[in-house]
PDB file of C-alpha atoms in Angstrom:
ATOM      1  CA  MET B 192      -0.117  -0.026  -0.101  1.00 47.00           C
ATOM      2  CA  SER B 193       1.642   3.165  -0.974  1.00 50.00           C
ATOM      3  CA  GLY B 194       3.069   5.322   1.548  1.00 55.00           C
ATOM      4  CA  GLU B 195       2.224   3.039   4.494  1.00 75.00           C
ATOM      5  CA  HIS B 196       4.043   3.169   7.838  1.00 87.00           C
ATOM      6  CA  LEU B 197       2.788   1.551  11.209  1.00 92.00           C
ATOM      7  CA  THR B 198       3.627   1.278  14.678  1.00 94.00           C
ATOM      8  CA  ALA B 199       1.701   0.019  17.541  1.00 95.00           C
ATOM      9  CA  TRP B 200       2.157  -1.337  20.750  1.00 95.00           C
ATOM     10  CA  ARG B 201      -0.023  -1.806  23.933  1.00 95.00           C
ATOM     11  CA  PRO B 202       1.690   0.041  26.842  1.00 93.00           C
ATOM     12  CA  GLU B 203       1.877  -1.136  30.516  1.00 89.00           C
ATOM     13  CA  VAL B 204      -0.347   2.146  31.435  1.00 91.00           C
ATOM     14  CA  GLY B 205      -3.748   1.606  32.984  1.00 90.00           C
ATOM     15  CA  GLY B 206      -6.634   2.781  30.726  1.00 94.00           C
ATOM     16  CA  ILE B 207      -4.828   2.704  27.242  1.00 96.00           C
ATOM     17  CA  ALA B 208      -5.671  -0.761  25.420  1.00 96.00           C
ATOM     18  CA  GLU B 209      -3.354   0.307  22.110  1.00 97.00           C
ATOM     19  CA  VAL B 210      -1.094   2.952  20.675  1.00 97.00           C
ATOM     20  CA  PHE B 211      -1.023   3.277  16.873  1.00 97.00           C
ATOM     21  CA  HIS B 212       0.864   5.422  14.502  1.00 97.00           C
ATOM     22  CA  ALA B 213       0.132   5.212  11.114  1.00 95.00           C
ATOM     23  CA  HIS B 214       0.697   7.221   7.538  1.00 95.00           C
ATOM     24  CA  PHE B 215      -1.700   6.065   5.132  1.00 93.00           C
ATOM     25  CA  VAL B 216      -1.836   7.598   1.603  1.00 91.00           C
ATOM     26  CA  ASP B 217      -4.559   5.502  -0.078  1.00 89.00           C
ATOM     27  CA  HIS B 218      -6.108   3.530   2.724  1.00 91.00           C
ATOM     28  CA  ALA B 219      -9.759   3.897   3.484  1.00 92.00           C
ATOM     29  CA  TYR B 220     -11.318   2.363   6.586  1.00 94.00           C
ATOM     30  CA  PRO B 221     -14.606   0.232   6.187  1.00 95.00           C
ATOM     31  CA  ALA B 222     -17.512   1.447   8.600  1.00 95.00           C
ATOM     32  CA  HIS B 223     -16.687  -0.355  11.963  1.00 95.00           C
ATOM     33  CA  THR B 224     -16.799  -0.219  15.755  1.00 95.00           C
ATOM     34  CA  HIS B 225     -14.232  -0.413  18.770  1.00 95.00           C
ATOM     35  CA  ASP B 226     -14.955  -1.217  22.209  1.00 95.00           C
ATOM     36  CA  THR B 227     -12.771   1.561  23.357  1.00 97.00           C
ATOM     37  CA  TRP B 228     -12.646   5.450  22.729  1.00 98.00           C
ATOM     38  CA  THR B 229     -10.191   6.147  19.888  1.00 98.00           C
ATOM     39  CA  LEU B 230      -8.141   9.355  20.535  1.00 98.00           C
ATOM     40  CA  ILE B 231      -7.084  10.861  17.402  1.00 98.00           C
ATOM     41  CA  ILE B 232      -4.368  13.330  16.345  1.00 98.00           C
ATOM     42  CA  LEU B 233      -2.994  14.205  13.031  1.00 97.00           C
ATOM     43  CA  ASP B 234       0.650  15.211  12.436  1.00 96.00           C
ATOM     44  CA  ASP B 235       0.060  15.884   8.741  1.00 95.00           C
ATOM     45  CA  GLY B 236      -2.867  16.235   6.203  1.00 95.00           C
ATOM     46  CA  ALA B 237      -6.466  15.668   6.605  1.00 95.00           C
ATOM     47  CA  ILE B 238      -9.131  13.290   7.444  1.00 95.00           C
ATOM     48  CA  ARG B 239     -12.961  12.912   6.411  1.00 95.00           C
ATOM     49  CA  PHE B 240     -14.778  10.390   8.492  1.00 95.00           C
ATOM     50  CA  GLU B 241     -18.525   9.584   9.077  1.00 95.00           C
ATOM     51  CA  LEU B 242     -19.853   8.810  12.756  1.00 94.00           C
ATOM     52  CA  ASP B 243     -23.055   7.628  13.726  1.00 90.00           C
ATOM     53  CA  ARG B 244     -24.104   8.613   9.663  1.00 88.00           C
ATOM     54  CA  HIS B 245     -22.893  12.218   9.868  1.00 91.00           C
ATOM     55  CA  ASP B 246     -19.713  13.544   7.955  1.00 95.00           C
ATOM     56  CA  HIS B 247     -17.014  15.441   9.733  1.00 94.00           C
ATOM     57  CA  ALA B 248     -13.685  16.242   8.893  1.00 94.00           C
ATOM     58  CA  ALA B 249     -10.419  16.878  10.894  1.00 93.00           C
ATOM     59  CA  ALA B 250      -6.898  18.944  10.536  1.00 92.00           C
ATOM     60  CA  GLY B 251      -4.084  20.509  12.052  1.00 92.00           C
ATOM     61  CA  THR B 252      -4.460  20.815  15.936  1.00 92.00           C
ATOM     62  CA  THR B 253      -8.360  19.360  15.824  1.00 95.00           C
ATOM     63  CA  VAL B 254      -8.295  16.589  18.345  1.00 97.00           C
ATOM     64  CA  THR B 255     -10.798  13.628  17.247  1.00 97.00           C
ATOM     65  CA  LEU B 256     -12.627  11.500  19.808  1.00 97.00           C
ATOM     66  CA  LEU B 257     -14.707   8.517  18.674  1.00 97.00           C
ATOM     67  CA  PRO B 258     -16.830   6.826  21.362  1.00 96.00           C
ATOM     68  CA  PRO B 259     -17.056   3.219  21.836  1.00 96.00           C
ATOM     69  CA  HIS B 260     -19.625   1.152  19.901  1.00 95.00           C
ATOM     70  CA  VAL B 261     -20.543   3.899  17.383  1.00 95.00           C
ATOM     71  CA  PRO B 262     -19.649   3.126  14.048  1.00 95.00           C
ATOM     72  CA  HIS B 263     -17.274   5.298  11.919  1.00 95.00           C
ATOM     73  CA  ASP B 264     -15.048   4.985   8.911  1.00 95.00           C
ATOM     74  CA  GLY B 265     -12.305   7.168   7.539  1.00 94.00           C
ATOM     75  CA  ARG B 266     -10.192   8.406   4.852  1.00 94.00           C
ATOM     76  CA  SER B 267      -7.425  10.949   3.498  1.00 94.00           C
ATOM     77  CA  ALA B 268      -9.258  14.230   2.502  1.00 93.00           C
ATOM     78  CA  THR B 269      -6.353  15.096   0.186  1.00 92.00           C
ATOM     79  CA  PRO B 270      -4.651  13.006  -2.524  1.00 92.00           C
ATOM     80  CA  TYR B 271      -1.588  12.748  -0.396  1.00 90.00           C
ATOM     81  CA  GLY B 272      -2.461  10.995   2.761  1.00 94.00           C
ATOM     82  CA  PHE B 273      -2.288  11.907   6.411  1.00 95.00           C
ATOM     83  CA  ARG B 274      -0.402  10.834   9.438  1.00 95.00           C
ATOM     84  CA  LYS B 275      -1.905  10.137  12.649  1.00 97.00           C
ATOM     85  CA  ARG B 276      -1.427   9.133  16.058  1.00 98.00           C
ATOM     86  CA  VAL B 277      -4.088   7.093  17.898  1.00 98.00           C
ATOM     87  CA  LEU B 278      -4.674   6.226  21.441  1.00 98.00           C
ATOM     88  CA  TYR B 279      -7.369   3.323  22.236  1.00 98.00           C
ATOM     89  CA  LEU B 280      -8.652   4.146  25.721  1.00 97.00           C
ATOM     90  CA  GLU B 281     -10.564   1.860  27.534  1.00 96.00           C
ATOM     91  CA  ALA B 282     -14.315   2.383  27.773  1.00 95.00           C
ATOM     92  CA  SER B 283     -14.068   3.266  31.607  1.00 93.00           C
ATOM     93  CA  MET B 284     -11.923   6.080  30.988  1.00 93.00           C
ATOM     94  CA  LEU B 285     -14.658   8.662  30.059  1.00 93.00           C
ATOM     95  CA  GLY B 286     -18.006   6.787  30.753  1.00 88.00           C
ATOM     96  CA  GLU B 287     -20.711   5.755  28.820  1.00 90.00           C
ATOM     97  CA  ASP B 288     -22.751   8.733  30.053  1.00 92.00           C
ATOM     98  CA  LEU B 289     -20.655  11.035  27.550  1.00 94.00           C
ATOM     99  CA  THR B 290     -21.161   8.729  24.279  1.00 95.00           C
ATOM    100  CA  GLY B 291     -23.922  11.244  23.311  1.00 94.00           C
ATOM    101  CA  ALA B 292     -21.860  14.356  23.588  1.00 94.00           C
ATOM    102  CA  ALA B 293     -19.125  12.728  21.825  1.00 94.00           C
ATOM    103  CA  VAL B 294     -21.502  11.571  19.063  1.00 95.00           C
ATOM    104  CA  ASP B 295     -22.578  14.967  18.472  1.00 94.00           C
ATOM    105  CA  ARG B 296     -19.195  16.731  18.637  1.00 93.00           C
ATOM    106  CA  PRO B 297     -16.435  14.424  17.810  1.00 95.00           C
ATOM    107  CA  GLY B 298     -13.823  17.157  17.075  1.00 95.00           C
ATOM    108  CA  PHE B 299     -11.982  19.800  19.287  1.00 93.00           C
ATOM    109  CA  THR B 300      -9.856  22.519  17.929  1.00 93.00           C
ATOM    110  CA  ASP B 301      -7.741  22.973  21.028  1.00 94.00           C
ATOM    111  CA  PRO B 302      -4.066  23.311  20.740  1.00 94.00           C
ATOM    112  CA  VAL B 303      -3.453  22.739  24.379  1.00 93.00           C
ATOM    113  CA  LEU B 304      -5.122  19.673  24.453  1.00 95.00           C
ATOM    114  CA  TRP B 305      -3.505  18.710  21.135  1.00 97.00           C
ATOM    115  CA  GLN B 306       0.101  19.095  23.011  1.00 96.00           C
ATOM    116  CA  ARG B 307      -1.123  17.406  25.836  1.00 93.00           C
ATOM    117  CA  ILE B 308      -1.962  14.133  23.906  1.00 97.00           C
ATOM    118  CA  HIS B 309       1.267  14.801  21.774  1.00 97.00           C
ATOM    119  CA  ARG B 310       3.597  14.832  25.197  1.00 93.00           C
ATOM    120  CA  LEU B 311       1.618  11.717  26.259  1.00 94.00           C
ATOM    121  CA  HIS B 312       2.536   9.886  22.925  1.00 97.00           C
ATOM    122  CA  GLY B 313       6.141  10.819  23.726  1.00 94.00           C
ATOM    123  CA  ALA B 314       6.086   9.363  27.381  1.00 91.00           C
ATOM    124  CA  LEU B 315       4.516   6.082  25.836  1.00 93.00           C
ATOM    125  CA  ALA B 316       7.278   5.625  23.586  1.00 91.00           C
ATOM    126  CA  ASP B 317       9.418   4.791  26.495  1.00 83.00           C
ATOM    127  CA  PRO B 318       8.289   1.900  29.002  1.00 82.00           C
ATOM    128  CA  ALA B 319      10.569   3.485  31.723  1.00 68.00           C
ATOM    129  CA  ASP B 320       8.267   6.749  31.490  1.00 75.00           C
ATOM    130  CA  ALA B 321       5.376   4.649  32.626  1.00 82.00           C
ATOM    131  CA  PHE B 322       4.554   7.345  35.649  1.00 76.00           C
ATOM    132  CA  GLU B 323       4.952  10.103  33.408  1.00 85.00           C
ATOM    133  CA  ALA B 324       2.524   8.871  31.064  1.00 90.00           C
ATOM    134  CA  GLU B 325      -0.063   7.909  33.965  1.00 90.00           C
ATOM    135  CA  SER B 326       0.287  11.777  34.858  1.00 84.00           C
ATOM    136  CA  ARG B 327      -0.093  13.051  31.442  1.00 86.00           C
ATOM    137  CA  LEU B 328      -3.019  10.566  30.834  1.00 91.00           C
ATOM    138  CA  ALA B 329      -4.702  12.159  34.013  1.00 87.00           C
ATOM    139  CA  LEU B 330      -4.721  15.500  32.354  1.00 85.00           C
ATOM    140  CA  VAL B 331      -5.728  14.396  28.965  1.00 91.00           C
ATOM    141  CA  ARG B 332      -8.422  12.695  30.474  1.00 91.00           C
ATOM    142  CA  GLU B 333      -9.621  15.583  32.505  1.00 88.00           C
ATOM    143  CA  ARG B 334      -9.705  18.064  29.510  1.00 91.00           C
ATOM    144  CA  LEU B 335     -11.550  15.510  27.532  1.00 95.00           C
ATOM    145  CA  ARG B 336     -14.165  15.091  30.174  1.00 92.00           C
ATOM    146  CA  GLU B 337     -14.447  19.146  30.159  1.00 90.00           C
ATOM    147  CA  HIS B 338     -14.892  19.087  26.634  1.00 93.00           C
ATOM    148  CA  LEU B 339     -17.576  16.493  26.536  1.00 93.00           C
ATOM    149  CA  ARG B 340     -19.488  17.765  29.444  1.00 88.00           C
ATOM    150  CA  GLY B 341     -19.789  21.394  27.816  1.00 75.00           C
ATOM    151  CA  ALA B 342     -21.231  19.513  24.501  1.00 47.00           C
ATOM    152  CA  PRO B 343     -24.850  19.275  24.272  1.00 42.00           C
ATOM    153  CA  ALA B 344     -25.456  15.268  25.279  1.00 40.00           C
ATOM    154  CA  THR B 345     -27.913  13.045  23.108  1.00 39.00           C
ATOM    155  CA  PRO B 346     -30.184  11.334  25.346  1.00 42.00           C
ATOM    156  CA  ALA B 347     -29.131   7.708  25.985  1.00 42.00           C
ATOM    157  CA  ALA B 348     -30.935   5.323  23.847  1.00 39.00           C
ATOM    158  CA  PRO B 349     -33.453   3.517  25.909  1.00 44.00           C
ATOM    159  CA  LYS B 350     -32.570   0.188  27.097  1.00 56.00           C
ATOM    160  CA  GLY B 351     -34.230  -2.572  24.774  1.00 86.00           C
ATOM    161  CA  LEU B 352     -33.876  -5.252  22.297  1.00 92.00           C
ATOM    162  CA  ALA B 353     -30.840  -3.735  20.622  1.00 93.00           C
ATOM    163  CA  PRO B 354     -28.758  -3.373  23.805  1.00 93.00           C
ATOM    164  CA  ARG B 355     -29.523  -6.971  24.708  1.00 94.00           C
ATOM    165  CA  PHE B 356     -28.715  -8.176  21.338  1.00 94.00           C
ATOM    166  CA  ARG B 357     -25.174  -6.129  21.405  1.00 95.00           C
ATOM    167  CA  GLU B 358     -24.612  -8.056  25.053  1.00 95.00           C
ATOM    168  CA  LEU B 359     -25.299 -11.368  23.576  1.00 95.00           C
ATOM    169  CA  LEU B 360     -22.887 -10.814  20.497  1.00 94.00           C
ATOM    170  CA  ASP B 361     -20.252  -9.365  23.280  1.00 95.00           C
ATOM    171  CA  SER B 362     -20.759 -12.659  25.309  1.00 95.00           C
ATOM    172  CA  ARG B 363     -20.111 -14.765  21.933  1.00 93.00           C
ATOM    173  CA  THR B 364     -17.608 -12.910  20.308  1.00 94.00           C
ATOM    174  CA  VAL B 365     -15.566 -16.034  19.531  1.00 94.00           C
ATOM    175  CA  GLU B 366     -18.097 -19.073  19.207  1.00 91.00           C
ATOM    176  CA  GLY B 367     -20.536 -16.484  17.363  1.00 89.00           C
ATOM    177  CA  VAL B 368     -24.523 -16.941  17.395  1.00 87.00           C
ATOM    178  CA  SER B 369     -26.456 -17.437  14.268  1.00 85.00           C
ATOM    179  CA  LEU B 370     -29.637 -14.923  13.697  1.00 85.00           C
ATOM    180  CA  ALA B 371     -32.100 -17.717  14.853  1.00 83.00           C
ATOM    181  CA  GLU B 372     -30.391 -18.603  17.723  1.00 88.00           C
ATOM    182  CA  ALA B 373     -30.318 -14.981  18.704  1.00 89.00           C
ATOM    183  CA  SER B 374     -33.795 -14.725  18.084  1.00 87.00           C
ATOM    184  CA  THR B 375     -34.883 -17.504  20.164  1.00 89.00           C
ATOM    185  CA  VAL B 376     -32.847 -16.315  23.095  1.00 92.00           C
ATOM    186  CA  LEU B 377     -34.057 -12.793  22.613  1.00 92.00           C
ATOM    187  CA  PHE B 378     -37.838 -13.775  21.893  1.00 89.00           C
ATOM    188  CA  ALA B 379     -37.816 -11.572  18.864  1.00 88.00           C
ATOM    189  CA  HIS B 380     -38.346 -12.113  15.060  1.00 82.00           C
ATOM    190  CA  PRO B 381     -35.013 -12.274  12.920  1.00 82.00           C
ATOM    191  CA  ALA B 382     -35.969  -9.366  10.864  1.00 80.00           C
ATOM    192  CA  HIS B 383     -36.841  -7.215  14.326  1.00 83.00           C
ATOM    193  CA  LEU B 384     -33.462  -7.894  15.649  1.00 87.00           C
ATOM    194  CA  LEU B 385     -31.536  -7.094  12.283  1.00 85.00           C
ATOM    195  CA  ARG B 386     -33.592  -3.509  12.058  1.00 86.00           C
ATOM    196  CA  ALA B 387     -33.465  -2.683  15.943  1.00 90.00           C
ATOM    197  CA  PHE B 388     -29.728  -3.486  15.785  1.00 90.00           C
ATOM    198  CA  THR B 389     -28.880  -1.659  12.861  1.00 88.00           C
ATOM    199  CA  HIS B 390     -31.122   1.339  13.436  1.00 89.00           C
ATOM    200  CA  ALA B 391     -29.493   1.735  16.982  1.00 91.00           C
ATOM    201  CA  TYR B 392     -25.563   1.272  16.074  1.00 92.00           C
ATOM    202  CA  GLY B 393     -25.340   2.339  12.341  1.00 91.00           C
ATOM    203  CA  LEU B 394     -24.234  -0.819  11.230  1.00 89.00           C
ATOM    204  CA  PRO B 395     -25.412  -4.756  11.114  1.00 87.00           C
ATOM    205  CA  PRO B 396     -24.845  -7.264  13.524  1.00 88.00           C
ATOM    206  CA  HIS B 397     -22.459  -9.185  11.640  1.00 89.00           C
ATOM    207  CA  ARG B 398     -20.194  -6.067  10.907  1.00 89.00           C
ATOM    208  CA  TYR B 399     -20.363  -5.291  14.629  1.00 92.00           C
ATOM    209  CA  LEU B 400     -19.233  -8.912  15.347  1.00 92.00           C
ATOM    210  CA  THR B 401     -16.462  -8.718  13.092  1.00 92.00           C
ATOM    211  CA  GLY B 402     -14.794  -5.443  14.350  1.00 95.00           C
ATOM    212  CA  ARG B 403     -14.930  -6.998  18.137  1.00 95.00           C
ATOM    213  CA  ARG B 404     -12.745  -9.992  16.513  1.00 93.00           C
ATOM    214  CA  ILE B 405     -10.444  -7.427  15.242  1.00 96.00           C
ATOM    215  CA  ASP B 406      -9.950  -5.949  18.133  1.00 96.00           C
ATOM    216  CA  ARG B 407      -9.394  -9.183  20.115  1.00 96.00           C
ATOM    217  CA  ALA B 408      -6.831 -10.053  17.112  1.00 96.00           C
ATOM    218  CA  ARG B 409      -4.763  -6.795  17.093  1.00 96.00           C
ATOM    219  CA  ARG B 410      -4.129  -7.249  20.906  1.00 95.00           C
ATOM    220  CA  LEU B 411      -3.174 -11.332  20.493  1.00 95.00           C
ATOM    221  CA  LEU B 412      -0.901 -10.243  17.701  1.00 95.00           C
ATOM    222  CA  LEU B 413       0.642  -7.594  19.735  1.00 93.00           C
ATOM    223  CA  ALA B 414       1.234 -10.056  22.344  1.00 92.00           C
ATOM    224  CA  GLY B 415       3.303 -12.033  20.213  1.00 91.00           C
ATOM    225  CA  ARG B 416       1.136 -14.684  19.231  1.00 92.00           C
ATOM    226  CA  ARG B 417       1.068 -16.001  15.661  1.00 93.00           C
ATOM    227  CA  PRO B 418      -1.494 -15.163  13.064  1.00 94.00           C
ATOM    228  CA  ALA B 419      -2.730 -18.886  12.462  1.00 94.00           C
ATOM    229  CA  GLU B 420      -3.512 -19.087  16.036  1.00 94.00           C
ATOM    230  CA  VAL B 421      -4.994 -15.849  16.327  1.00 95.00           C
ATOM    231  CA  ALA B 422      -7.547 -16.704  13.678  1.00 95.00           C
ATOM    232  CA  ALA B 423      -8.957 -19.521  15.713  1.00 93.00           C
ATOM    233  CA  GLU B 424      -8.812 -18.052  18.822  1.00 95.00           C
ATOM    234  CA  VAL B 425     -11.101 -14.799  17.948  1.00 95.00           C
ATOM    235  CA  GLY B 426     -13.513 -16.561  15.843  1.00 92.00           C
ATOM    236  CA  PHE B 427     -12.013 -16.584  12.453  1.00 92.00           C
ATOM    237  CA  HIS B 428     -12.432 -19.794  10.230  1.00 87.00           C
ATOM    238  CA  ASP B 429      -8.510 -19.510   9.303  1.00 91.00           C
ATOM    239  CA  GLN B 430      -5.822 -17.348   8.601  1.00 93.00           C
ATOM    240  CA  ALA B 431      -7.116 -16.290   5.112  1.00 92.00           C
ATOM    241  CA  HIS B 432     -10.389 -15.104   6.440  1.00 92.00           C
ATOM    242  CA  LEU B 433      -8.622 -13.426   9.196  1.00 95.00           C
ATOM    243  CA  THR B 434      -6.312 -11.503   6.709  1.00 94.00           C
ATOM    244  CA  ARG B 435      -9.059 -10.416   4.841  1.00 92.00           C
ATOM    245  CA  HIS B 436     -11.133  -8.646   7.457  1.00 92.00           C
ATOM    246  CA  PHE B 437      -8.017  -7.404   9.367  1.00 95.00           C
ATOM    247  CA  VAL B 438      -6.449  -5.591   6.178  1.00 95.00           C
ATOM    248  CA  SER B 439      -9.694  -4.182   5.395  1.00 93.00           C
ATOM    249  CA  HIS B 440     -10.059  -2.696   9.114  1.00 94.00           C
ATOM    250  CA  VAL B 441      -6.397  -2.162   9.908  1.00 94.00           C
ATOM    251  CA  GLY B 442      -4.780  -1.397   6.419  1.00 93.00           C
ATOM    252  CA  THR B 443      -1.972  -4.109   6.863  1.00 94.00           C
ATOM    253  CA  SER B 444      -2.119  -7.666   7.339  1.00 94.00           C
ATOM    254  CA  PRO B 445      -1.978  -9.656  10.415  1.00 94.00           C
ATOM    255  CA  ALA B 446       1.416 -10.850   9.971  1.00 92.00           C
ATOM    256  CA  ARG B 447       2.686  -7.500   9.506  1.00 93.00           C
ATOM    257  CA  PHE B 448       0.971  -5.973  12.230  1.00 93.00           C
ATOM    258  CA  ALA B 449       2.566  -8.681  14.497  1.00 88.00           C
ATOM    259  CA  THR B 450       5.867  -7.687  13.425  1.00 87.00           C
ATOM    260  CA  LEU B 451       5.083  -4.463  14.907  1.00 81.00           C
ATOM    261  CA  ALA B 452       5.316  -5.726  18.636  1.00 67.00           C
ATOM    262  CA  ALA B 453       8.699  -7.411  18.039  1.00 58.00           C
TER     263      ALA B 453
END
């Protein structure tokens, strides 16, 4: 892939699931979700993305924050690509109650916050700087919460069929569940299940499940596991099946991604 450059690792800092640095020219992310908050700063270029079926853009000192379980895609806004640094923050770092505000306003033009995140990335690059990284993370978290609390929050969706279906998918990420089985467990017609889930989360259940498996695969690969082992462990049929989805979601193959942790 032209212009591709990637670095990824899982730091020994509580609250951060993964650090991911990338330079992409022509890679476009398909619609997907994460079970973490996705915190993005750009070092060069500009991006466009759709979050919960609304278009957004980011460049310069804009900080982008994408909430867990909300579908989004992403691509370069210029022919020259973009360089980004991403922190995947555990869901508990900001709290589910702030999801609506992040959907309403996923971007903040805040040079102070941008610099705090930049310095946090610098601290995370050296495992010996764990205490500094924890301190910088606390500052980043504080400012993010200030932004989100000041944004008009979208009322949380009522508890119902879609959340229960998502809980079932989360509990069966590896072994999977058929639509027929889900309809029996949840006492709902299969077509009703599909409509409710897609309306609530912006993507169909099978794409959501694939995204969850990719998240698990990333973490196992960064822990040194071989792609063939990872494929079976996270619920893909074989390595080829994993590779096809992994390239689509991450922009590189599992084998190459695994070498980033070496």
